[in-house]
Amino acid sequence: MRNYFIIDNDPHSIQSIKNVLEDYYEFNYIGASCDYNSAMNIILKETPDLVFFNIDNVIENPFKLAQELNLFNDDFPVFIAISSSKDKVYEVIKNGFFDFLLNPLTELEIRKSVLKVLKKIPAQSRKNICLKSYKDYQYLKTDEILFLKADNNNTDFYMSDGNIISAFKTLKTFEDILPNHFHRIHKSYIINKNYVSRIQYGKFICTIKRNNYEVPFTKTYIGNIESMNKDLSEYSYQSLN
């Protein structure tokens, strides 16, 4: 899940951005501000991945904010500048902004910029998944997920602490955003490679270290099993019978 924040004082522009990003499950809106101190505090506290920043008289000396953030935070967010003219494009580039949007914003230009951001920030760099249901937000650490199991149009997350957490999304939804140590091994299962203790090709079963869950796999996904087995073998001493 990628958090995004908006620095703007135009409700129409803010809503235009939100409308487009609602089409992308990967993005989570954390708020908007047009105050320097408030914006700085939220970015330092919440460390969003993406910031839309109207540089036209919303905050005095907008580039100072970007420069100051770079001093405090190693995880510098991706900045997209918004302006009503192209006069400041050079300054935008010079200060490390990722992209530039011209006001008035259009759905197409916002969408193109968002897709470029998705390409820049790989899913595996994210350590949490946010499960959203109306106004309920639940955050799961990906390194605590043992495996995922499809249940009709729902997905159950089996966690390392023994809890099972349900989400009202399909398994495919999470397959596209999980880090690369998660592997689809069955039409109903995605498994965290880091918790696999045994792969039994004869029984088509993977055993999980915690609770000794036995998760089935199928020939359809044998390529993922082979990839996972290769990775695990590289970090293991071999004792061949």
Short mmCIF file of N, CA and C in Angstrom, two decimals, residues 78-206:
data_model
loop_
_atom_site.label_atom_id
_atom_site.label_comp_id
_atom_site.label_asym_id
_atom_site.label_seq_id
_atom_site.Cartn_x
_atom_site.Cartn_y
_atom_site.Cartn_z
N VAL A 78 8.05 10.72 -3.33
CA VAL A 78 7.97 11.16 -4.71
C VAL A 78 7.08 12.40 -4.76
N PHE A 79 7.61 13.49 -5.29
CA PHE A 79 6.85 14.74 -5.39
C PHE A 79 6.37 14.96 -6.82
N ILE A 80 5.09 15.30 -6.96
CA ILE A 80 4.54 15.72 -8.24
C ILE A 80 4.09 17.17 -8.10
N ALA A 81 4.70 18.06 -8.86
CA ALA A 81 4.37 19.49 -8.79
C ALA A 81 3.11 19.78 -9.59
N ILE A 82 2.33 20.72 -9.09
CA ILE A 82 1.14 21.20 -9.78
C ILE A 82 1.27 22.71 -9.92
N SER A 83 1.04 23.24 -11.13
CA SER A 83 1.15 24.68 -11.33
C SER A 83 0.25 25.10 -12.49
N SER A 84 -0.11 26.38 -12.50
CA SER A 84 -0.96 26.91 -13.57
C SER A 84 -0.15 27.39 -14.77
N SER A 85 1.18 27.36 -14.65
CA SER A 85 2.04 27.75 -15.77
C SER A 85 3.29 26.89 -15.78
N LYS A 86 4.01 26.95 -16.88
CA LYS A 86 5.24 26.18 -17.01
C LYS A 86 6.48 26.97 -16.63
N ASP A 87 6.29 28.15 -16.03
CA ASP A 87 7.41 29.03 -15.72
C ASP A 87 8.39 28.43 -14.72
N LYS A 88 7.88 27.53 -13.84
CA LYS A 88 8.73 26.99 -12.78
C LYS A 88 9.22 25.57 -13.07
N VAL A 89 9.08 25.13 -14.30
CA VAL A 89 9.47 23.76 -14.64
C VAL A 89 10.94 23.52 -14.34
N TYR A 90 11.80 24.49 -14.65
CA TYR A 90 13.23 24.32 -14.39
C TYR A 90 13.48 24.11 -12.89
N GLU A 91 12.84 24.92 -12.06
CA GLU A 91 13.01 24.79 -10.61
C GLU A 91 12.46 23.44 -10.12
N VAL A 92 11.37 23.01 -10.72
CA VAL A 92 10.79 21.70 -10.37
C VAL A 92 11.80 20.58 -10.62
N ILE A 93 12.42 20.61 -11.79
CA ILE A 93 13.41 19.58 -12.13
C ILE A 93 14.63 19.70 -11.23
N LYS A 94 15.10 20.92 -11.04
CA LYS A 94 16.30 21.16 -10.24
C LYS A 94 16.14 20.65 -8.81
N ASN A 95 14.92 20.74 -8.27
CA ASN A 95 14.67 20.35 -6.89
C ASN A 95 14.22 18.90 -6.75
N GLY A 96 14.36 18.12 -7.79
CA GLY A 96 14.16 16.68 -7.69
C GLY A 96 12.72 16.20 -7.74
N PHE A 97 11.80 17.04 -8.21
CA PHE A 97 10.42 16.59 -8.35
C PHE A 97 10.34 15.52 -9.44
N PHE A 98 9.44 14.58 -9.24
CA PHE A 98 9.34 13.44 -10.16
C PHE A 98 8.57 13.78 -11.42
N ASP A 99 7.52 14.62 -11.28
CA ASP A 99 6.67 14.92 -12.43
C ASP A 99 6.04 16.30 -12.24
N PHE A 100 5.41 16.76 -13.31
CA PHE A 100 4.80 18.09 -13.32
C PHE A 100 3.41 18.00 -13.95
N LEU A 101 2.40 18.54 -13.27
CA LEU A 101 1.03 18.58 -13.78
C LEU A 101 0.58 20.02 -13.94
N LEU A 102 -0.06 20.31 -15.05
CA LEU A 102 -0.51 21.66 -15.34
C LEU A 102 -1.97 21.83 -14.95
N ASN A 103 -2.24 22.90 -14.20
CA ASN A 103 -3.61 23.24 -13.86
C ASN A 103 -4.31 23.91 -15.04
N PRO A 104 -5.63 23.70 -15.25
CA PRO A 104 -6.50 22.81 -14.46
C PRO A 104 -6.20 21.34 -14.74
N LEU A 105 -6.25 20.54 -13.69
CA LEU A 105 -5.91 19.13 -13.79
C LEU A 105 -6.94 18.38 -14.63
N THR A 106 -6.44 17.42 -15.40
CA THR A 106 -7.34 16.54 -16.15
C THR A 106 -7.15 15.11 -15.66
N GLU A 107 -8.18 14.32 -15.77
CA GLU A 107 -8.12 12.93 -15.33
C GLU A 107 -7.01 12.17 -16.05
N LEU A 108 -6.87 12.40 -17.35
CA LEU A 108 -5.88 11.67 -18.13
C LEU A 108 -4.46 11.97 -17.66
N GLU A 109 -4.14 13.24 -17.42
CA GLU A 109 -2.78 13.60 -17.03
C GLU A 109 -2.46 13.09 -15.62
N ILE A 110 -3.44 13.15 -14.72
CA ILE A 110 -3.23 12.60 -13.38
C ILE A 110 -2.97 11.10 -13.47
N ARG A 111 -3.75 10.42 -14.28
CA ARG A 111 -3.62 8.96 -14.41
C ARG A 111 -2.26 8.58 -14.99
N LYS A 112 -1.81 9.30 -16.00
CA LYS A 112 -0.51 9.02 -16.60
C LYS A 112 0.61 9.20 -15.58
N SER A 113 0.49 10.24 -14.76
CA SER A 113 1.50 10.49 -13.74
C SER A 113 1.50 9.40 -12.68
N VAL A 114 0.32 8.96 -12.28
CA VAL A 114 0.19 7.90 -11.29
C VAL A 114 0.80 6.59 -11.79
N LEU A 115 0.57 6.28 -13.05
CA LEU A 115 1.12 5.04 -13.60
C LEU A 115 2.65 5.10 -13.65
N LYS A 116 3.21 6.27 -13.88
CA LYS A 116 4.67 6.42 -13.83
C LYS A 116 5.19 6.20 -12.41
N VAL A 117 4.42 6.67 -11.42
CA VAL A 117 4.81 6.48 -10.02
C VAL A 117 4.77 5.00 -9.65
N LEU A 118 3.75 4.30 -10.10
CA LEU A 118 3.64 2.87 -9.82
C LEU A 118 4.84 2.10 -10.37
N LYS A 119 5.33 2.54 -11.50
CA LYS A 119 6.50 1.91 -12.09
C LYS A 119 7.76 2.23 -11.29
N LYS A 120 7.81 3.43 -10.72
CA LYS A 120 8.99 3.87 -9.97
C LYS A 120 9.08 3.21 -8.60
N ILE A 121 7.95 3.04 -7.91
CA ILE A 121 7.94 2.50 -6.55
C ILE A 121 7.47 1.05 -6.62
N PRO A 122 8.37 0.07 -6.61
CA PRO A 122 7.95 -1.33 -6.70
C PRO A 122 7.19 -1.78 -5.47
N ALA A 123 6.29 -2.73 -5.68
CA ALA A 123 5.47 -3.22 -4.56
C ALA A 123 6.33 -3.79 -3.45
N GLN A 124 7.46 -4.44 -3.80
CA GLN A 124 8.25 -5.12 -2.78
C GLN A 124 8.93 -4.15 -1.81
N SER A 125 8.93 -2.83 -2.15
CA SER A 125 9.53 -1.87 -1.22
C SER A 125 8.60 -1.56 -0.05
N ARG A 126 7.35 -1.96 -0.15
CA ARG A 126 6.36 -1.68 0.90
C ARG A 126 6.33 -2.81 1.90
N LYS A 127 6.25 -2.50 3.19
CA LYS A 127 6.30 -3.50 4.24
C LYS A 127 4.94 -3.75 4.89
N ASN A 128 3.93 -2.97 4.54
CA ASN A 128 2.60 -3.13 5.11
C ASN A 128 1.55 -3.26 4.01
N ILE A 129 0.47 -3.92 4.36
CA ILE A 129 -0.72 -3.94 3.51
C ILE A 129 -1.86 -3.32 4.31
N CYS A 130 -2.58 -2.41 3.68
CA CYS A 130 -3.72 -1.78 4.35
C CYS A 130 -5.01 -2.41 3.82
N LEU A 131 -5.79 -2.98 4.71
CA LEU A 131 -7.10 -3.54 4.37
C LEU A 131 -8.15 -2.49 4.67
N LYS A 132 -8.80 -2.01 3.62
CA LYS A 132 -9.78 -0.94 3.78
C LYS A 132 -11.20 -1.48 3.64
N SER A 133 -12.06 -1.11 4.57
CA SER A 133 -13.47 -1.46 4.50
C SER A 133 -14.26 -0.27 5.03
N TYR A 134 -14.84 0.48 4.11
CA TYR A 134 -15.52 1.73 4.46
C TYR A 134 -14.52 2.64 5.18
N LYS A 135 -14.75 2.99 6.43
CA LYS A 135 -13.81 3.85 7.15
C LYS A 135 -12.96 3.07 8.15
N ASP A 136 -12.86 1.77 7.93
CA ASP A 136 -12.06 0.91 8.80
C ASP A 136 -10.76 0.57 8.07
N TYR A 137 -9.62 0.91 8.68
CA TYR A 137 -8.31 0.67 8.08
C TYR A 137 -7.52 -0.28 8.99
N GLN A 138 -7.12 -1.42 8.43
CA GLN A 138 -6.35 -2.37 9.20
C GLN A 138 -5.02 -2.62 8.49
N TYR A 139 -3.91 -2.49 9.23
CA TYR A 139 -2.58 -2.60 8.64
C TYR A 139 -1.93 -3.92 9.05
N LEU A 140 -1.46 -4.66 8.04
CA LEU A 140 -0.79 -5.93 8.27
C LEU A 140 0.66 -5.83 7.81
N LYS A 141 1.58 -6.29 8.63
CA LYS A 141 2.97 -6.36 8.22
C LYS A 141 3.16 -7.57 7.32
N THR A 142 3.73 -7.35 6.15
CA THR A 142 3.86 -8.46 5.21
C THR A 142 4.78 -9.56 5.73
N ASP A 143 5.75 -9.19 6.59
CA ASP A 143 6.65 -10.23 7.10
C ASP A 143 6.02 -11.06 8.21
N GLU A 144 4.76 -10.75 8.57
CA GLU A 144 4.03 -11.55 9.56
C GLU A 144 2.93 -12.39 8.92
N ILE A 145 2.83 -12.35 7.59
CA ILE A 145 1.82 -13.13 6.86
C ILE A 145 2.41 -14.48 6.48
N LEU A 146 1.79 -15.57 6.93
CA LEU A 146 2.24 -16.91 6.57
C LEU A 146 1.79 -17.28 5.16
N PHE A 147 0.49 -17.15 4.93
CA PHE A 147 -0.06 -17.42 3.61
C PHE A 147 -1.45 -16.79 3.50
N LEU A 148 -1.96 -16.72 2.27
CA LEU A 148 -3.28 -16.20 2.00
C LEU A 148 -4.12 -17.31 1.37
N LYS A 149 -5.38 -17.35 1.77
CA LYS A 149 -6.28 -18.38 1.25
C LYS A 149 -7.54 -17.72 0.70
N ALA A 150 -7.90 -18.08 -0.53
CA ALA A 150 -9.11 -17.54 -1.13
C ALA A 150 -10.33 -18.24 -0.56
N ASP A 151 -11.36 -17.46 -0.28
CA ASP A 151 -12.63 -17.99 0.21
C ASP A 151 -13.74 -17.27 -0.55
N ASN A 152 -14.15 -17.85 -1.67
CA ASN A 152 -15.07 -17.20 -2.60
C ASN A 152 -14.45 -15.87 -3.05
N ASN A 153 -15.12 -14.74 -2.79
CA ASN A 153 -14.57 -13.44 -3.17
C ASN A 153 -13.85 -12.76 -2.02
N ASN A 154 -13.64 -13.49 -0.95
CA ASN A 154 -12.88 -12.97 0.19
C ASN A 154 -11.50 -13.61 0.21
N THR A 155 -10.60 -13.02 0.98
CA THR A 155 -9.27 -13.58 1.18
C THR A 155 -8.96 -13.61 2.66
N ASP A 156 -8.51 -14.77 3.16
CA ASP A 156 -8.11 -14.91 4.56
C ASP A 156 -6.59 -14.83 4.67
N PHE A 157 -6.12 -13.98 5.59
CA PHE A 157 -4.69 -13.86 5.86
C PHE A 157 -4.37 -14.68 7.11
N TYR A 158 -3.50 -15.66 6.98
CA TYR A 158 -3.05 -16.46 8.12
C TYR A 158 -1.77 -15.83 8.65
N MET A 159 -1.82 -15.35 9.89
CA MET A 159 -0.73 -14.56 10.45
C MET A 159 0.16 -15.39 11.36
N SER A 160 1.38 -14.91 11.57
CA SER A 160 2.35 -15.65 12.39
C SER A 160 1.95 -15.73 13.85
N ASP A 161 1.06 -14.84 14.32
CA ASP A 161 0.62 -14.90 15.72
C ASP A 161 -0.59 -15.80 15.90
N GLY A 162 -1.02 -16.47 14.82
CA GLY A 162 -2.15 -17.40 14.90
C GLY A 162 -3.48 -16.81 14.48
N ASN A 163 -3.54 -15.50 14.31
CA ASN A 163 -4.79 -14.87 13.89
C ASN A 163 -5.08 -15.11 12.42
N ILE A 164 -6.36 -15.14 12.09
CA ILE A 164 -6.81 -15.22 10.71
C ILE A 164 -7.65 -13.98 10.44
N ILE A 165 -7.23 -13.18 9.46
CA ILE A 165 -7.87 -11.90 9.18
C ILE A 165 -8.46 -11.94 7.77
N SER A 166 -9.72 -11.58 7.67
CA SER A 166 -10.42 -11.65 6.39
C SER A 166 -10.50 -10.27 5.73
N ALA A 167 -10.39 -10.30 4.40
CA ALA A 167 -10.52 -9.08 3.60
C ALA A 167 -11.52 -9.33 2.48
N PHE A 168 -12.30 -8.31 2.16
CA PHE A 168 -13.33 -8.45 1.14
C PHE A 168 -12.78 -8.13 -0.24
N LYS A 169 -11.70 -8.83 -0.59
CA LYS A 169 -11.06 -8.69 -1.89
C LYS A 169 -10.68 -10.08 -2.38
N THR A 170 -10.50 -10.20 -3.71
CA THR A 170 -10.09 -11.48 -4.28
C THR A 170 -8.60 -11.70 -4.06
N LEU A 171 -8.17 -12.94 -4.19
CA LEU A 171 -6.76 -13.28 -4.03
C LEU A 171 -5.91 -12.58 -5.09
N LYS A 172 -6.44 -12.42 -6.28
CA LYS A 172 -5.73 -11.77 -7.38
C LYS A 172 -5.35 -10.34 -7.01
N THR A 173 -6.21 -9.66 -6.27
CA THR A 173 -5.93 -8.29 -5.86
C THR A 173 -4.62 -8.20 -5.11
N PHE A 174 -4.39 -9.13 -4.20
CA PHE A 174 -3.20 -9.10 -3.36
C PHE A 174 -1.98 -9.69 -4.09
N GLU A 175 -2.22 -10.60 -5.00
CA GLU A 175 -1.11 -11.17 -5.77
C GLU A 175 -0.33 -10.08 -6.50
N ASP A 176 -1.03 -9.06 -6.95
CA ASP A 176 -0.40 -8.00 -7.73
C ASP A 176 0.39 -7.00 -6.89
N ILE A 177 0.18 -6.98 -5.58
CA ILE A 177 0.83 -5.95 -4.76
C ILE A 177 1.76 -6.50 -3.68
N LEU A 178 1.77 -7.80 -3.48
CA LEU A 178 2.62 -8.39 -2.45
C LEU A 178 4.09 -8.37 -2.86
N PRO A 179 5.02 -8.34 -1.88
CA PRO A 179 6.45 -8.40 -2.20
C PRO A 179 6.80 -9.69 -2.94
N ASN A 180 8.01 -9.72 -3.52
CA ASN A 180 8.35 -10.84 -4.40
C ASN A 180 8.71 -12.13 -3.68
N HIS A 181 8.67 -12.17 -2.34
CA HIS A 181 8.87 -13.46 -1.66
C HIS A 181 7.54 -14.17 -1.40
N PHE A 182 6.45 -13.62 -1.94
CA PHE A 182 5.15 -14.31 -1.92
C PHE A 182 4.93 -14.96 -3.27
N HIS A 183 4.47 -16.22 -3.25
CA HIS A 183 4.30 -16.98 -4.48
C HIS A 183 2.89 -17.58 -4.55
N ARG A 184 2.25 -17.43 -5.69
CA ARG A 184 0.97 -18.10 -5.94
C ARG A 184 1.29 -19.56 -6.26
N ILE A 185 0.74 -20.51 -5.48
CA ILE A 185 1.05 -21.92 -5.69
C ILE A 185 -0.20 -22.75 -5.98
N HIS A 186 -1.35 -22.09 -5.98
CA HIS A 186 -2.63 -22.79 -6.12
C HIS A 186 -3.66 -21.70 -6.45
N LYS A 187 -4.75 -22.08 -7.09
CA LYS A 187 -5.76 -21.06 -7.39
C LYS A 187 -6.32 -20.43 -6.12
N SER A 188 -6.15 -21.11 -4.98
CA SER A 188 -6.70 -20.60 -3.72
C SER A 188 -5.65 -20.18 -2.71
N TYR A 189 -4.35 -20.26 -3.06
CA TYR A 189 -3.32 -19.99 -2.06
C TYR A 189 -2.16 -19.16 -2.62
N ILE A 190 -1.72 -18.21 -1.81
CA ILE A 190 -0.45 -17.52 -1.98
C ILE A 190 0.35 -17.73 -0.70
N ILE A 191 1.62 -18.07 -0.84
CA ILE A 191 2.41 -18.47 0.32
C ILE A 191 3.62 -17.55 0.49
N ASN A 192 4.01 -17.31 1.74
CA ASN A 192 5.21 -16.54 2.04
C ASN A 192 6.40 -17.50 2.08
N LYS A 193 7.28 -17.37 1.11
CA LYS A 193 8.43 -18.27 0.99
C LYS A 193 9.26 -18.35 2.28
N ASN A 194 9.32 -17.24 3.01
CA ASN A 194 10.18 -17.17 4.20
C ASN A 194 9.71 -18.07 5.34
N TYR A 195 8.48 -18.59 5.25
CA TYR A 195 7.96 -19.46 6.31
C TYR A 195 7.85 -20.92 5.86
N VAL A 196 8.35 -21.23 4.68
CA VAL A 196 8.26 -22.61 4.19
C VAL A 196 9.35 -23.47 4.83
N SER A 197 8.96 -24.59 5.43
CA SER A 197 9.93 -25.50 6.05
C SER A 197 10.11 -26.78 5.24
N ARG A 198 9.15 -27.07 4.35
CA ARG A 198 9.24 -28.33 3.60
C ARG A 198 8.40 -28.24 2.33
N ILE A 199 8.94 -28.81 1.24
CA ILE A 199 8.19 -28.92 -0.01
C ILE A 199 8.17 -30.40 -0.39
N GLN A 200 6.97 -30.96 -0.47
CA GLN A 200 6.82 -32.38 -0.81
C GLN A 200 6.18 -32.48 -2.20
N TYR A 201 7.01 -32.76 -3.20
CA TYR A 201 6.52 -32.84 -4.57
C TYR A 201 5.57 -34.02 -4.75
N GLY A 202 5.85 -35.11 -4.05
CA GLY A 202 5.00 -36.30 -4.20
C GLY A 202 3.58 -36.07 -3.70
N LYS A 203 3.46 -35.29 -2.63
CA LYS A 203 2.13 -35.02 -2.05
C LYS A 203 1.56 -33.67 -2.49
N PHE A 204 2.36 -32.88 -3.23
CA PHE A 204 1.94 -31.53 -3.66
C PHE A 204 1.55 -30.69 -2.45
N ILE A 205 2.48 -30.66 -1.47
CA ILE A 205 2.21 -29.93 -0.22
C ILE A 205 3.44 -29.11 0.19
N CYS A 206 3.20 -27.89 0.65
CA CYS A 206 4.21 -27.08 1.31
C CYS A 206 3.85 -26.99 2.79
#
